[in-house]
């Protein structure tokens, strides 16, 4: 079972993205050039749902977004961020995505 350090609540079918910065243990920003960034969304059974799309924003920040067409059904999902620089790999803490059913979906 995954042990998340943070929980994020979202609604099924809504757009979803995370803006992240790469920092060291003291909170100082680190450059992300020459860094491979990977994030996957998995369900509680550890089944891969989707690989997140990585958009570089600036020298220290990036955005993770669901791929177009991927809709998370209500339930719990998990992700973390893996960064590989010069052969050294580091993973962020695990985050839990709590996906709730929408009430208003815009159809009549």
PDB file of N, CA and C in Angstrom:
ATOM      1  N   UNK A   1       0.844  -1.188   0.000  1.00  0.00           N
ATOM      2  CA  UNK A   1       0.000   0.000   0.000  1.00  0.00           C
ATOM      3  C   UNK A   1       0.884   1.244   0.000  1.00  0.00           C
ATOM      4  N   UNK A   2       0.508   2.213  -0.802  1.00  0.00           N
ATOM      5  CA  UNK A   2       1.243   3.471  -0.835  1.00  0.00           C
ATOM      6  C   UNK A   2       0.986   4.256   0.454  1.00  0.00           C
ATOM      7  N   UNK A   3       1.972   5.039   0.877  1.00  0.00           N
ATOM      8  CA  UNK A   3       1.834   5.874   2.063  1.00  0.00           C
ATOM      9  C   UNK A   3       2.042   7.330   1.652  1.00  0.00           C
ATOM     10  N   UNK A   4       0.953   8.026   1.293  1.00  0.00           N
ATOM     11  CA  UNK A   4       1.096   9.399   0.795  1.00  0.00           C
ATOM     12  C   UNK A   4       1.430  10.397   1.896  1.00  0.00           C
ATOM     13  N   UNK A   5       2.182  11.426   1.502  1.00  0.00           N
ATOM     14  CA  UNK A   5       2.497  12.521   2.428  1.00  0.00           C
ATOM     15  C   UNK A   5       1.546  13.684   2.208  1.00  0.00           C
ATOM     16  N   UNK A   6       0.864  13.698   1.062  1.00  0.00           N
ATOM     17  CA  UNK A   6      -0.071  14.773   0.738  1.00  0.00           C
ATOM     18  C   UNK A   6      -1.281  14.183   0.019  1.00  0.00           C
ATOM     19  N   UNK A   7      -2.423  14.818   0.218  1.00  0.00           N
ATOM     20  CA  UNK A   7      -3.648  14.395  -0.445  1.00  0.00           C
ATOM     21  C   UNK A   7      -4.216  15.569  -1.219  1.00  0.00           C
ATOM     22  N   UNK A   8      -4.604  15.310  -2.460  1.00  0.00           N
ATOM     23  CA  UNK A   8      -5.135  16.344  -3.343  1.00  0.00           C
ATOM     24  C   UNK A   8      -6.516  15.907  -3.794  1.00  0.00           C
ATOM     25  N   UNK A   9      -7.523  16.761  -3.594  1.00  0.00           N
ATOM     26  CA  UNK A   9      -8.890  16.450  -3.997  1.00  0.00           C
ATOM     27  C   UNK A   9      -9.196  17.097  -5.339  1.00  0.00           C
ATOM     28  N   UNK A  10      -9.704  16.291  -6.278  1.00  0.00           N
ATOM     29  CA  UNK A  10     -10.102  16.793  -7.595  1.00  0.00           C
ATOM     30  C   UNK A  10     -11.418  16.128  -7.985  1.00  0.00           C
ATOM     31  N   UNK A  11     -12.035  16.613  -9.045  1.00  0.00           N
ATOM     32  CA  UNK A  11     -13.288  16.053  -9.550  1.00  0.00           C
ATOM     33  C   UNK A  11     -13.026  15.294 -10.848  1.00  0.00           C
ATOM     34  N   UNK A  12     -13.738  14.205 -11.019  1.00  0.00           N
ATOM     35  CA  UNK A  12     -13.604  13.385 -12.220  1.00  0.00           C
ATOM     36  C   UNK A  12     -13.949  14.206 -13.462  1.00  0.00           C
ATOM     37  N   UNK A  13     -13.102  14.104 -14.476  1.00  0.00           N
ATOM     38  CA  UNK A  13     -13.342  14.810 -15.728  1.00  0.00           C
ATOM     39  C   UNK A  13     -12.837  16.235 -15.763  1.00  0.00           C
ATOM     40  N   UNK A  14     -12.382  16.771 -14.627  1.00  0.00           N
ATOM     41  CA  UNK A  14     -11.842  18.131 -14.594  1.00  0.00           C
ATOM     42  C   UNK A  14     -10.386  18.118 -15.036  1.00  0.00           C
ATOM     43  N   UNK A  15      -9.924  19.240 -15.537  1.00  0.00           N
ATOM     44  CA  UNK A  15      -8.511  19.380 -15.883  1.00  0.00           C
ATOM     45  C   UNK A  15      -7.703  19.303 -14.599  1.00  0.00           C
ATOM     46  N   UNK A  16      -6.497  18.768 -14.706  1.00  0.00           N
ATOM     47  CA  UNK A  16      -5.668  18.615 -13.521  1.00  0.00           C
ATOM     48  C   UNK A  16      -4.209  18.761 -13.905  1.00  0.00           C
ATOM     49  N   UNK A  17      -3.475  19.586 -13.146  1.00  0.00           N
ATOM     50  CA  UNK A  17      -2.035  19.696 -13.336  1.00  0.00           C
ATOM     51  C   UNK A  17      -1.395  20.118 -12.018  1.00  0.00           C
ATOM     52  N   UNK A  18      -0.116  19.819 -11.896  1.00  0.00           N
ATOM     53  CA  UNK A  18       0.679  20.215 -10.732  1.00  0.00           C
ATOM     54  C   UNK A  18       1.868  21.028 -11.220  1.00  0.00           C
ATOM     55  N   UNK A  19       2.134  22.154 -10.587  1.00  0.00           N
ATOM     56  CA  UNK A  19       3.329  22.925 -10.886  1.00  0.00           C
ATOM     57  C   UNK A  19       4.337  22.607  -9.786  1.00  0.00           C
ATOM     58  N   UNK A  20       5.536  22.194 -10.191  1.00  0.00           N
ATOM     59  CA  UNK A  20       6.559  21.726  -9.248  1.00  0.00           C
ATOM     60  C   UNK A  20       7.866  22.484  -9.450  1.00  0.00           C
ATOM     61  N   UNK A  21       8.629  22.587  -8.386  1.00  0.00           N
ATOM     62  CA  UNK A  21       9.988  23.124  -8.440  1.00  0.00           C
ATOM     63  C   UNK A  21      10.918  22.070  -7.877  1.00  0.00           C
ATOM     64  N   UNK A  22      12.133  22.036  -8.394  1.00  0.00           N
ATOM     65  CA  UNK A  22      13.143  21.093  -7.928  1.00  0.00           C
ATOM     66  C   UNK A  22      13.999  21.809  -6.894  1.00  0.00           C
ATOM     67  N   UNK A  23      14.020  21.303  -5.666  1.00  0.00           N
ATOM     68  CA  UNK A  23      14.775  21.942  -4.593  1.00  0.00           C
ATOM     69  C   UNK A  23      15.634  20.914  -3.858  1.00  0.00           C
ATOM     70  N   UNK A  24      16.631  21.413  -3.154  1.00  0.00           N
ATOM     71  CA  UNK A  24      17.424  20.535  -2.301  1.00  0.00           C
ATOM     72  C   UNK A  24      16.775  20.482  -0.913  1.00  0.00           C
ATOM     73  N   UNK A  25      17.439  19.830   0.025  1.00  0.00           N
ATOM     74  CA  UNK A  25      16.893  19.644   1.366  1.00  0.00           C
ATOM     75  C   UNK A  25      16.666  20.956   2.112  1.00  0.00           C
ATOM     76  N   UNK A  26      17.408  22.004   1.755  1.00  0.00           N
ATOM     77  CA  UNK A  26      17.252  23.296   2.431  1.00  0.00           C
ATOM     78  C   UNK A  26      16.212  24.185   1.752  1.00  0.00           C
ATOM     79  N   UNK A  27      15.654  23.719   0.626  1.00  0.00           N
ATOM     80  CA  UNK A  27      14.658  24.503  -0.095  1.00  0.00           C
ATOM     81  C   UNK A  27      15.219  25.357  -1.208  1.00  0.00           C
ATOM     82  N   UNK A  28      16.536  25.304  -1.428  1.00  0.00           N
ATOM     83  CA  UNK A  28      17.146  26.082  -2.509  1.00  0.00           C
ATOM     84  C   UNK A  28      16.766  25.471  -3.864  1.00  0.00           C
ATOM     85  N   UNK A  29      16.426  26.326  -4.803  1.00  0.00           N
ATOM     86  CA  UNK A  29      16.052  25.862  -6.139  1.00  0.00           C
ATOM     87  C   UNK A  29      17.240  25.235  -6.861  1.00  0.00           C
ATOM     88  N   UNK A  30      16.976  24.142  -7.551  1.00  0.00           N
ATOM     89  CA  UNK A  30      17.999  23.460  -8.342  1.00  0.00           C
ATOM     90  C   UNK A  30      17.606  23.511  -9.809  1.00  0.00           C
ATOM     91  N   UNK A  31      18.571  23.615 -10.720  1.00  0.00           N
ATOM     92  CA  UNK A  31      18.241  23.635 -12.154  1.00  0.00           C
ATOM     93  C   UNK A  31      17.749  22.265 -12.619  1.00  0.00           C
ATOM     94  N   UNK A  32      16.850  22.288 -13.597  1.00  0.00           N
ATOM     95  CA  UNK A  32      16.322  21.027 -14.128  1.00  0.00           C
ATOM     96  C   UNK A  32      16.833  20.722 -15.533  1.00  0.00           C
ATOM     97  N   UNK A  33      17.791  21.523 -16.025  1.00  0.00           N
ATOM     98  CA  UNK A  33      18.361  21.207 -17.329  1.00  0.00           C
ATOM     99  C   UNK A  33      19.120  19.883 -17.205  1.00  0.00           C
ATOM    100  N   UNK A  34      19.090  19.098 -18.247  1.00  0.00           N
ATOM    101  CA  UNK A  34      19.720  17.770 -18.262  1.00  0.00           C
ATOM    102  C   UNK A  34      19.137  16.833 -17.204  1.00  0.00           C
ATOM    103  N   UNK A  35      17.862  17.050 -16.861  1.00  0.00           N
ATOM    104  CA  UNK A  35      17.174  16.198 -15.897  1.00  0.00           C
ATOM    105  C   UNK A  35      15.997  15.516 -16.576  1.00  0.00           C
ATOM    106  N   UNK A  36      15.921  14.202 -16.424  1.00  0.00           N
ATOM    107  CA  UNK A  36      14.770  13.455 -16.917  1.00  0.00           C
ATOM    108  C   UNK A  36      13.718  13.466 -15.815  1.00  0.00           C
ATOM    109  N   UNK A  37      12.498  13.892 -16.169  1.00  0.00           N
ATOM    110  CA  UNK A  37      11.408  13.999 -15.200  1.00  0.00           C
ATOM    111  C   UNK A  37      10.300  13.039 -15.629  1.00  0.00           C
ATOM    112  N   UNK A  38       9.895  12.180 -14.700  1.00  0.00           N
ATOM    113  CA  UNK A  38       8.881  11.170 -14.990  1.00  0.00           C
ATOM    114  C   UNK A  38       7.873  11.158 -13.840  1.00  0.00           C
ATOM    115  N   UNK A  39       6.597  11.056 -14.167  1.00  0.00           N
ATOM    116  CA  UNK A  39       5.562  10.884 -13.148  1.00  0.00           C
ATOM    117  C   UNK A  39       4.466  10.004 -13.734  1.00  0.00           C
ATOM    118  N   UNK A  40       4.011   9.065 -12.946  1.00  0.00           N
ATOM    119  CA  UNK A  40       2.951   8.157 -13.375  1.00  0.00           C
ATOM    120  C   UNK A  40       1.817   8.198 -12.358  1.00  0.00           C
ATOM    121  N   UNK A  41       0.606   7.972 -12.854  1.00  0.00           N
ATOM    122  CA  UNK A  41      -0.564   7.864 -11.985  1.00  0.00           C
ATOM    123  C   UNK A  41      -0.912   6.379 -11.925  1.00  0.00           C
ATOM    124  N   UNK A  42      -1.031   5.866 -10.707  1.00  0.00           N
ATOM    125  CA  UNK A  42      -1.411   4.470 -10.509  1.00  0.00           C
ATOM    126  C   UNK A  42      -2.588   4.398  -9.551  1.00  0.00           C
ATOM    127  N   UNK A  43      -3.388   3.328  -9.682  1.00  0.00           N
ATOM    128  CA  UNK A  43      -4.483   3.138  -8.745  1.00  0.00           C
ATOM    129  C   UNK A  43      -3.970   2.409  -7.508  1.00  0.00           C
ATOM    130  N   UNK A  44      -4.841   2.159  -6.552  1.00  0.00           N
ATOM    131  CA  UNK A  44      -4.411   1.535  -5.299  1.00  0.00           C
ATOM    132  C   UNK A  44      -3.918   0.108  -5.495  1.00  0.00           C
ATOM    133  N   UNK A  45      -4.269  -0.516  -6.619  1.00  0.00           N
ATOM    134  CA  UNK A  45      -3.769  -1.845  -6.942  1.00  0.00           C
ATOM    135  C   UNK A  45      -2.446  -1.810  -7.676  1.00  0.00           C
ATOM    136  N   UNK A  46      -1.853  -0.618  -7.807  1.00  0.00           N
ATOM    137  CA  UNK A  46      -0.570  -0.376  -8.468  1.00  0.00           C
ATOM    138  C   UNK A  46      -0.606  -0.573  -9.981  1.00  0.00           C
ATOM    139  N   UNK A  47      -1.809  -0.456 -10.552  1.00  0.00           N
ATOM    140  CA  UNK A  47      -1.965  -0.536 -12.003  1.00  0.00           C
ATOM    141  C   UNK A  47      -1.723   0.835 -12.609  1.00  0.00           C
ATOM    142  N   UNK A  48      -0.882   0.894 -13.630  1.00  0.00           N
ATOM    143  CA  UNK A  48      -0.598   2.164 -14.302  1.00  0.00           C
ATOM    144  C   UNK A  48      -1.851   2.670 -15.007  1.00  0.00           C
ATOM    145  N   UNK A  49      -2.230   3.898 -14.707  1.00  0.00           N
ATOM    146  CA  UNK A  49      -3.369   4.547 -15.357  1.00  0.00           C
ATOM    147  C   UNK A  49      -2.876   5.436 -16.488  1.00  0.00           C
ATOM    148  N   UNK A  50      -1.841   6.232 -16.232  1.00  0.00           N
ATOM    149  CA  UNK A  50      -1.309   7.133 -17.259  1.00  0.00           C
ATOM    150  C   UNK A  50       0.047   7.672 -16.822  1.00  0.00           C
ATOM    151  N   UNK A  51       0.877   7.966 -17.798  1.00  0.00           N
ATOM    152  CA  UNK A  51       2.105   8.724 -17.559  1.00  0.00           C
ATOM    153  C   UNK A  51       1.734  10.197 -17.694  1.00  0.00           C
ATOM    154  N   UNK A  52       2.175  11.006 -16.762  1.00  0.00           N
ATOM    155  CA  UNK A  52       1.875  12.437 -16.807  1.00  0.00           C
ATOM    156  C   UNK A  52       2.711  13.099 -17.897  1.00  0.00           C
ATOM    157  N   UNK A  53       2.166  14.157 -18.478  1.00  0.00           N
ATOM    158  CA  UNK A  53       2.883  14.966 -19.457  1.00  0.00           C
ATOM    159  C   UNK A  53       3.710  15.992 -18.685  1.00  0.00           C
ATOM    160  N   UNK A  54       4.983  16.131 -19.051  1.00  0.00           N
ATOM    161  CA  UNK A  54       5.885  17.075 -18.380  1.00  0.00           C
ATOM    162  C   UNK A  54       6.088  18.290 -19.283  1.00  0.00           C
ATOM    163  N   UNK A  55       5.764  19.476 -18.765  1.00  0.00           N
ATOM    164  CA  UNK A  55       5.987  20.736 -19.473  1.00  0.00           C
ATOM    165  C   UNK A  55       6.984  21.558 -18.664  1.00  0.00           C
ATOM    166  N   UNK A  56       8.129  21.878 -19.263  1.00  0.00           N
ATOM    167  CA  UNK A  56       9.141  22.693 -18.583  1.00  0.00           C
ATOM    168  C   UNK A  56       8.672  24.143 -18.604  1.00  0.00           C
ATOM    169  N   UNK A  57       8.649  24.787 -17.443  1.00  0.00           N
ATOM    170  CA  UNK A  57       8.190  26.175 -17.325  1.00  0.00           C
ATOM    171  C   UNK A  57       9.344  27.171 -17.306  1.00  0.00           C
ATOM    172  N   UNK A  58      10.404  26.844 -16.571  1.00  0.00           N
ATOM    173  CA  UNK A  58      11.589  27.694 -16.522  1.00  0.00           C
ATOM    174  C   UNK A  58      12.762  26.842 -16.035  1.00  0.00           C
ATOM    175  N   UNK A  59      13.850  27.459 -15.628  1.00  0.00           N
ATOM    176  CA  UNK A  59      15.064  26.722 -15.276  1.00  0.00           C
ATOM    177  C   UNK A  59      14.913  25.828 -14.049  1.00  0.00           C
ATOM    178  N   UNK A  60      13.883  26.079 -13.223  1.00  0.00           N
ATOM    179  CA  UNK A  60      13.715  25.321 -11.982  1.00  0.00           C
ATOM    180  C   UNK A  60      12.332  24.711 -11.811  1.00  0.00           C
ATOM    181  N   UNK A  61      11.398  25.020 -12.702  1.00  0.00           N
ATOM    182  CA  UNK A  61      10.008  24.616 -12.507  1.00  0.00           C
ATOM    183  C   UNK A  61       9.455  23.866 -13.709  1.00  0.00           C
ATOM    184  N   UNK A  62       8.506  22.992 -13.402  1.00  0.00           N
ATOM    185  CA  UNK A  62       7.838  22.233 -14.460  1.00  0.00           C
ATOM    186  C   UNK A  62       6.398  21.958 -14.040  1.00  0.00           C
ATOM    187  N   UNK A  63       5.588  21.626 -15.025  1.00  0.00           N
ATOM    188  CA  UNK A  63       4.185  21.298 -14.792  1.00  0.00           C
ATOM    189  C   UNK A  63       3.970  19.842 -15.176  1.00  0.00           C
ATOM    190  N   UNK A  64       3.200  19.137 -14.363  1.00  0.00           N
ATOM    191  CA  UNK A  64       2.770  17.782 -14.677  1.00  0.00           C
ATOM    192  C   UNK A  64       1.276  17.838 -14.960  1.00  0.00           C
ATOM    193  N   UNK A  65       0.853  17.258 -16.068  1.00  0.00           N
ATOM    194  CA  UNK A  65      -0.555  17.304 -16.446  1.00  0.00           C
ATOM    195  C   UNK A  65      -1.009  15.935 -16.930  1.00  0.00           C
ATOM    196  N   UNK A  66      -2.302  15.688 -16.794  1.00  0.00           N
ATOM    197  CA  UNK A  66      -2.865  14.469 -17.366  1.00  0.00           C
ATOM    198  C   UNK A  66      -2.813  14.565 -18.882  1.00  0.00           C
ATOM    199  N   UNK A  67      -2.536  13.472 -19.566  1.00  0.00           N
ATOM    200  CA  UNK A  67      -2.560  13.505 -21.027  1.00  0.00           C
ATOM    201  C   UNK A  67      -3.979  13.797 -21.526  1.00  0.00           C
ATOM    202  N   UNK A  68      -4.084  14.418 -22.688  1.00  0.00           N
ATOM    203  CA  UNK A  68      -5.388  14.680 -23.286  1.00  0.00           C
ATOM    204  C   UNK A  68      -6.163  13.376 -23.409  1.00  0.00           C
ATOM    205  N   UNK A  69      -7.429  13.423 -23.078  1.00  0.00           N
ATOM    206  CA  UNK A  69      -8.286  12.244 -23.207  1.00  0.00           C
ATOM    207  C   UNK A  69      -8.302  11.337 -21.991  1.00  0.00           C
ATOM    208  N   UNK A  70      -7.388  11.534 -21.041  1.00  0.00           N
ATOM    209  CA  UNK A  70      -7.386  10.700 -19.837  1.00  0.00           C
ATOM    210  C   UNK A  70      -8.331  11.325 -18.811  1.00  0.00           C
ATOM    211  N   UNK A  71      -9.324  10.550 -18.404  1.00  0.00           N
ATOM    212  CA  UNK A  71     -10.274  10.994 -17.385  1.00  0.00           C
ATOM    213  C   UNK A  71     -10.182  10.013 -16.228  1.00  0.00           C
ATOM    214  N   UNK A  72      -9.859  10.534 -15.064  1.00  0.00           N
ATOM    215  CA  UNK A  72      -9.784   9.693 -13.875  1.00  0.00           C
ATOM    216  C   UNK A  72     -11.183   9.477 -13.326  1.00  0.00           C
ATOM    217  N   UNK A  73     -11.565   8.233 -13.161  1.00  0.00           N
ATOM    218  CA  UNK A  73     -12.860   7.891 -12.581  1.00  0.00           C
ATOM    219  C   UNK A  73     -12.784   8.130 -11.072  1.00  0.00           C
ATOM    220  N   UNK A  74     -13.933   8.300 -10.417  1.00  0.00           N
ATOM    221  CA  UNK A  74     -13.899   8.484  -8.962  1.00  0.00           C
ATOM    222  C   UNK A  74     -13.122   7.348  -8.284  1.00  0.00           C
ATOM    223  N   UNK A  75     -12.291   7.723  -7.312  1.00  0.00           N
ATOM    224  CA  UNK A  75     -11.474   6.758  -6.593  1.00  0.00           C
ATOM    225  C   UNK A  75     -10.202   7.400  -6.099  1.00  0.00           C
ATOM    226  N   UNK A  76      -9.270   6.572  -5.655  1.00  0.00           N
ATOM    227  CA  UNK A  76      -7.994   7.056  -5.151  1.00  0.00           C
ATOM    228  C   UNK A  76      -6.875   6.622  -6.087  1.00  0.00           C
ATOM    229  N   UNK A  77      -5.990   7.571  -6.369  1.00  0.00           N
ATOM    230  CA  UNK A  77      -4.850   7.338  -7.248  1.00  0.00           C
ATOM    231  C   UNK A  77      -3.602   7.886  -6.565  1.00  0.00           C
ATOM    232  N   UNK A  78      -2.449   7.482  -7.062  1.00  0.00           N
ATOM    233  CA  UNK A  78      -1.190   7.868  -6.432  1.00  0.00           C
ATOM    234  C   UNK A  78      -0.175   8.274  -7.492  1.00  0.00           C
ATOM    235  N   UNK A  79       0.691   9.206  -7.124  1.00  0.00           N
ATOM    236  CA  UNK A  79       1.772   9.616  -8.012  1.00  0.00           C
ATOM    237  C   UNK A  79       2.948  10.103  -7.174  1.00  0.00           C
ATOM    238  N   UNK A  80       4.092  10.117  -7.785  1.00  0.00           N
ATOM    239  CA  UNK A  80       5.271  10.796  -7.263  1.00  0.00           C
ATOM    240  C   UNK A  80       6.060  11.257  -8.480  1.00  0.00           C
ATOM    241  N   UNK A  81       7.129  11.964  -8.261  1.00  0.00           N
ATOM    242  CA  UNK A  81       7.934  12.483  -9.368  1.00  0.00           C
ATOM    243  C   UNK A  81       9.325  11.872  -9.275  1.00  0.00           C
ATOM    244  N   UNK A  82       9.788  11.297 -10.368  1.00  0.00           N
ATOM    245  CA  UNK A  82      11.142  10.734 -10.425  1.00  0.00           C
ATOM    246  C   UNK A  82      11.983  11.661 -11.286  1.00  0.00           C
ATOM    247  N   UNK A  83      13.124  12.091 -10.727  1.00  0.00           N
ATOM    248  CA  UNK A  83      14.034  12.975 -11.436  1.00  0.00           C
ATOM    249  C   UNK A  83      15.388  12.290 -11.509  1.00  0.00           C
ATOM    250  N   UNK A  84      15.920  12.202 -12.721  1.00  0.00           N
ATOM    251  CA  UNK A  84      17.213  11.553 -12.930  1.00  0.00           C
ATOM    252  C   UNK A  84      18.165  12.578 -13.535  1.00  0.00           C
ATOM    253  N   UNK A  85      19.257  12.848 -12.821  1.00  0.00           N
ATOM    254  CA  UNK A  85      20.275  13.796 -13.271  1.00  0.00           C
ATOM    255  C   UNK A  85      21.637  13.131 -13.154  1.00  0.00           C
ATOM    256  N   UNK A  86      22.353  13.043 -14.254  1.00  0.00           N
ATOM    257  CA  UNK A  86      23.704  12.478 -14.227  1.00  0.00           C
ATOM    258  C   UNK A  86      23.771  11.087 -13.626  1.00  0.00           C
ATOM    259  N   UNK A  87      22.769  10.277 -13.863  1.00  0.00           N
ATOM    260  CA  UNK A  87      22.759   8.915 -13.350  1.00  0.00           C
ATOM    261  C   UNK A  87      22.245   8.775 -11.932  1.00  0.00           C
ATOM    262  N   UNK A  88      21.946   9.886 -11.265  1.00  0.00           N
ATOM    263  CA  UNK A  88      21.409   9.843  -9.910  1.00  0.00           C
ATOM    264  C   UNK A  88      19.897  10.027  -9.967  1.00  0.00           C
ATOM    265  N   UNK A  89      19.166   9.080  -9.393  1.00  0.00           N
ATOM    266  CA  UNK A  89      17.704   9.137  -9.396  1.00  0.00           C
ATOM    267  C   UNK A  89      17.190   9.494  -8.009  1.00  0.00           C
ATOM    268  N   UNK A  90      16.175  10.359  -8.003  1.00  0.00           N
ATOM    269  CA  UNK A  90      15.499  10.739  -6.759  1.00  0.00           C
ATOM    270  C   UNK A  90      13.999  10.750  -7.029  1.00  0.00           C
ATOM    271  N   UNK A  91      13.230  10.291  -6.040  1.00  0.00           N
ATOM    272  CA  UNK A  91      11.768  10.344  -6.137  1.00  0.00           C
ATOM    273  C   UNK A  91      11.225  11.270  -5.055  1.00  0.00           C
ATOM    274  N   UNK A  92      10.179  11.996  -5.408  1.00  0.00           N
ATOM    275  CA  UNK A  92       9.498  12.840  -4.425  1.00  0.00           C
ATOM    276  C   UNK A  92       8.704  11.955  -3.476  1.00  0.00           C
ATOM    277  N   UNK A  93       8.116  12.588  -2.484  1.00  0.00           N
ATOM    278  CA  UNK A  93       7.170  11.879  -1.630  1.00  0.00           C
ATOM    279  C   UNK A  93       5.954  11.497  -2.473  1.00  0.00           C
ATOM    280  N   UNK A  94       5.217  10.529  -2.005  1.00  0.00           N
ATOM    281  CA  UNK A  94       4.017  10.069  -2.700  1.00  0.00           C
ATOM    282  C   UNK A  94       2.850  11.000  -2.399  1.00  0.00           C
ATOM    283  N   UNK A  95       2.060  11.288  -3.443  1.00  0.00           N
ATOM    284  CA  UNK A  95       0.860  12.104  -3.301  1.00  0.00           C
ATOM    285  C   UNK A  95      -0.351  11.249  -3.650  1.00  0.00           C
ATOM    286  N   UNK A  96      -1.417  11.428  -2.907  1.00  0.00           N
ATOM    287  CA  UNK A  96      -2.669  10.714  -3.160  1.00  0.00           C
ATOM    288  C   UNK A  96      -3.635  11.672  -3.850  1.00  0.00           C
ATOM    289  N   UNK A  97      -4.223  11.232  -4.938  1.00  0.00           N
ATOM    290  CA  UNK A  97      -5.239  12.009  -5.647  1.00  0.00           C
ATOM    291  C   UNK A  97      -6.591  11.394  -5.323  1.00  0.00           C
ATOM    292  N   UNK A  98      -7.438  12.145  -4.651  1.00  0.00           N
ATOM    293  CA  UNK A  98      -8.791  11.693  -4.333  1.00  0.00           C
ATOM    294  C   UNK A  98      -9.721  12.274  -5.389  1.00  0.00           C
ATOM    295  N   UNK A  99     -10.256  11.420  -6.236  1.00  0.00           N
ATOM    296  CA  UNK A  99     -11.108  11.868  -7.336  1.00  0.00           C
ATOM    297  C   UNK A  99     -12.569  11.619  -6.958  1.00  0.00           C
ATOM    298  N   UNK A 100     -13.332  12.698  -6.915  1.00  0.00           N
ATOM    299  CA  UNK A 100     -14.754  12.624  -6.561  1.00  0.00           C
ATOM    300  C   UNK A 100     -15.610  12.756  -7.812  1.00  0.00           C
ATOM    301  N   UNK A 101     -16.803  12.241  -7.732  1.00  0.00           N
ATOM    302  CA  UNK A 101     -17.762  12.351  -8.829  1.00  0.00           C
ATOM    303  C   UNK A 101     -18.232  13.805  -8.931  1.00  0.00           C
ATOM    304  N   UNK A 102     -18.474  14.265 -10.154  1.00  0.00           N
ATOM    305  CA  UNK A 102     -18.980  15.637 -10.346  1.00  0.00           C
ATOM    306  C   UNK A 102     -20.483  15.661 -10.126  1.00  0.00           C
ATOM    307  N   UNK A 103     -20.987  16.808  -9.694  1.00  0.00           N
ATOM    308  CA  UNK A 103     -22.424  17.002  -9.552  1.00  0.00           C
ATOM    309  C   UNK A 103     -22.961  17.643 -10.830  1.00  0.00           C
ATOM    310  N   UNK A 104     -22.298  18.689 -11.278  1.00  0.00           N
ATOM    311  CA  UNK A 104     -22.736  19.411 -12.476  1.00  0.00           C
ATOM    312  C   UNK A 104     -21.780  19.072 -13.610  1.00  0.00           C
ATOM    313  N   UNK A 105     -22.304  18.449 -14.670  1.00  0.00           N
ATOM    314  CA  UNK A 105     -21.425  18.078 -15.780  1.00  0.00           C
ATOM    315  C   UNK A 105     -21.736  18.813 -17.066  1.00  0.00           C
ATOM    316  N   UNK A 106     -22.676  19.746 -17.042  1.00  0.00           N
ATOM    317  CA  UNK A 106     -22.923  20.588 -18.204  1.00  0.00           C
ATOM    318  C   UNK A 106     -23.786  19.969 -19.281  1.00  0.00           C
ATOM    319  N   UNK A 107     -24.336  18.774 -19.053  1.00  0.00           N
ATOM    320  CA  UNK A 107     -25.232  18.169 -20.040  1.00  0.00           C
ATOM    321  C   UNK A 107     -26.648  18.210 -19.512  1.00  0.00           C
ATOM    322  N   UNK A 108     -27.597  18.227 -20.430  1.00  0.00           N
ATOM    323  CA  UNK A 108     -29.009  18.273 -20.013  1.00  0.00           C
ATOM    324  C   UNK A 108     -29.709  17.013 -20.390  1.00  0.00           C
TER     325      UNK A 108
END
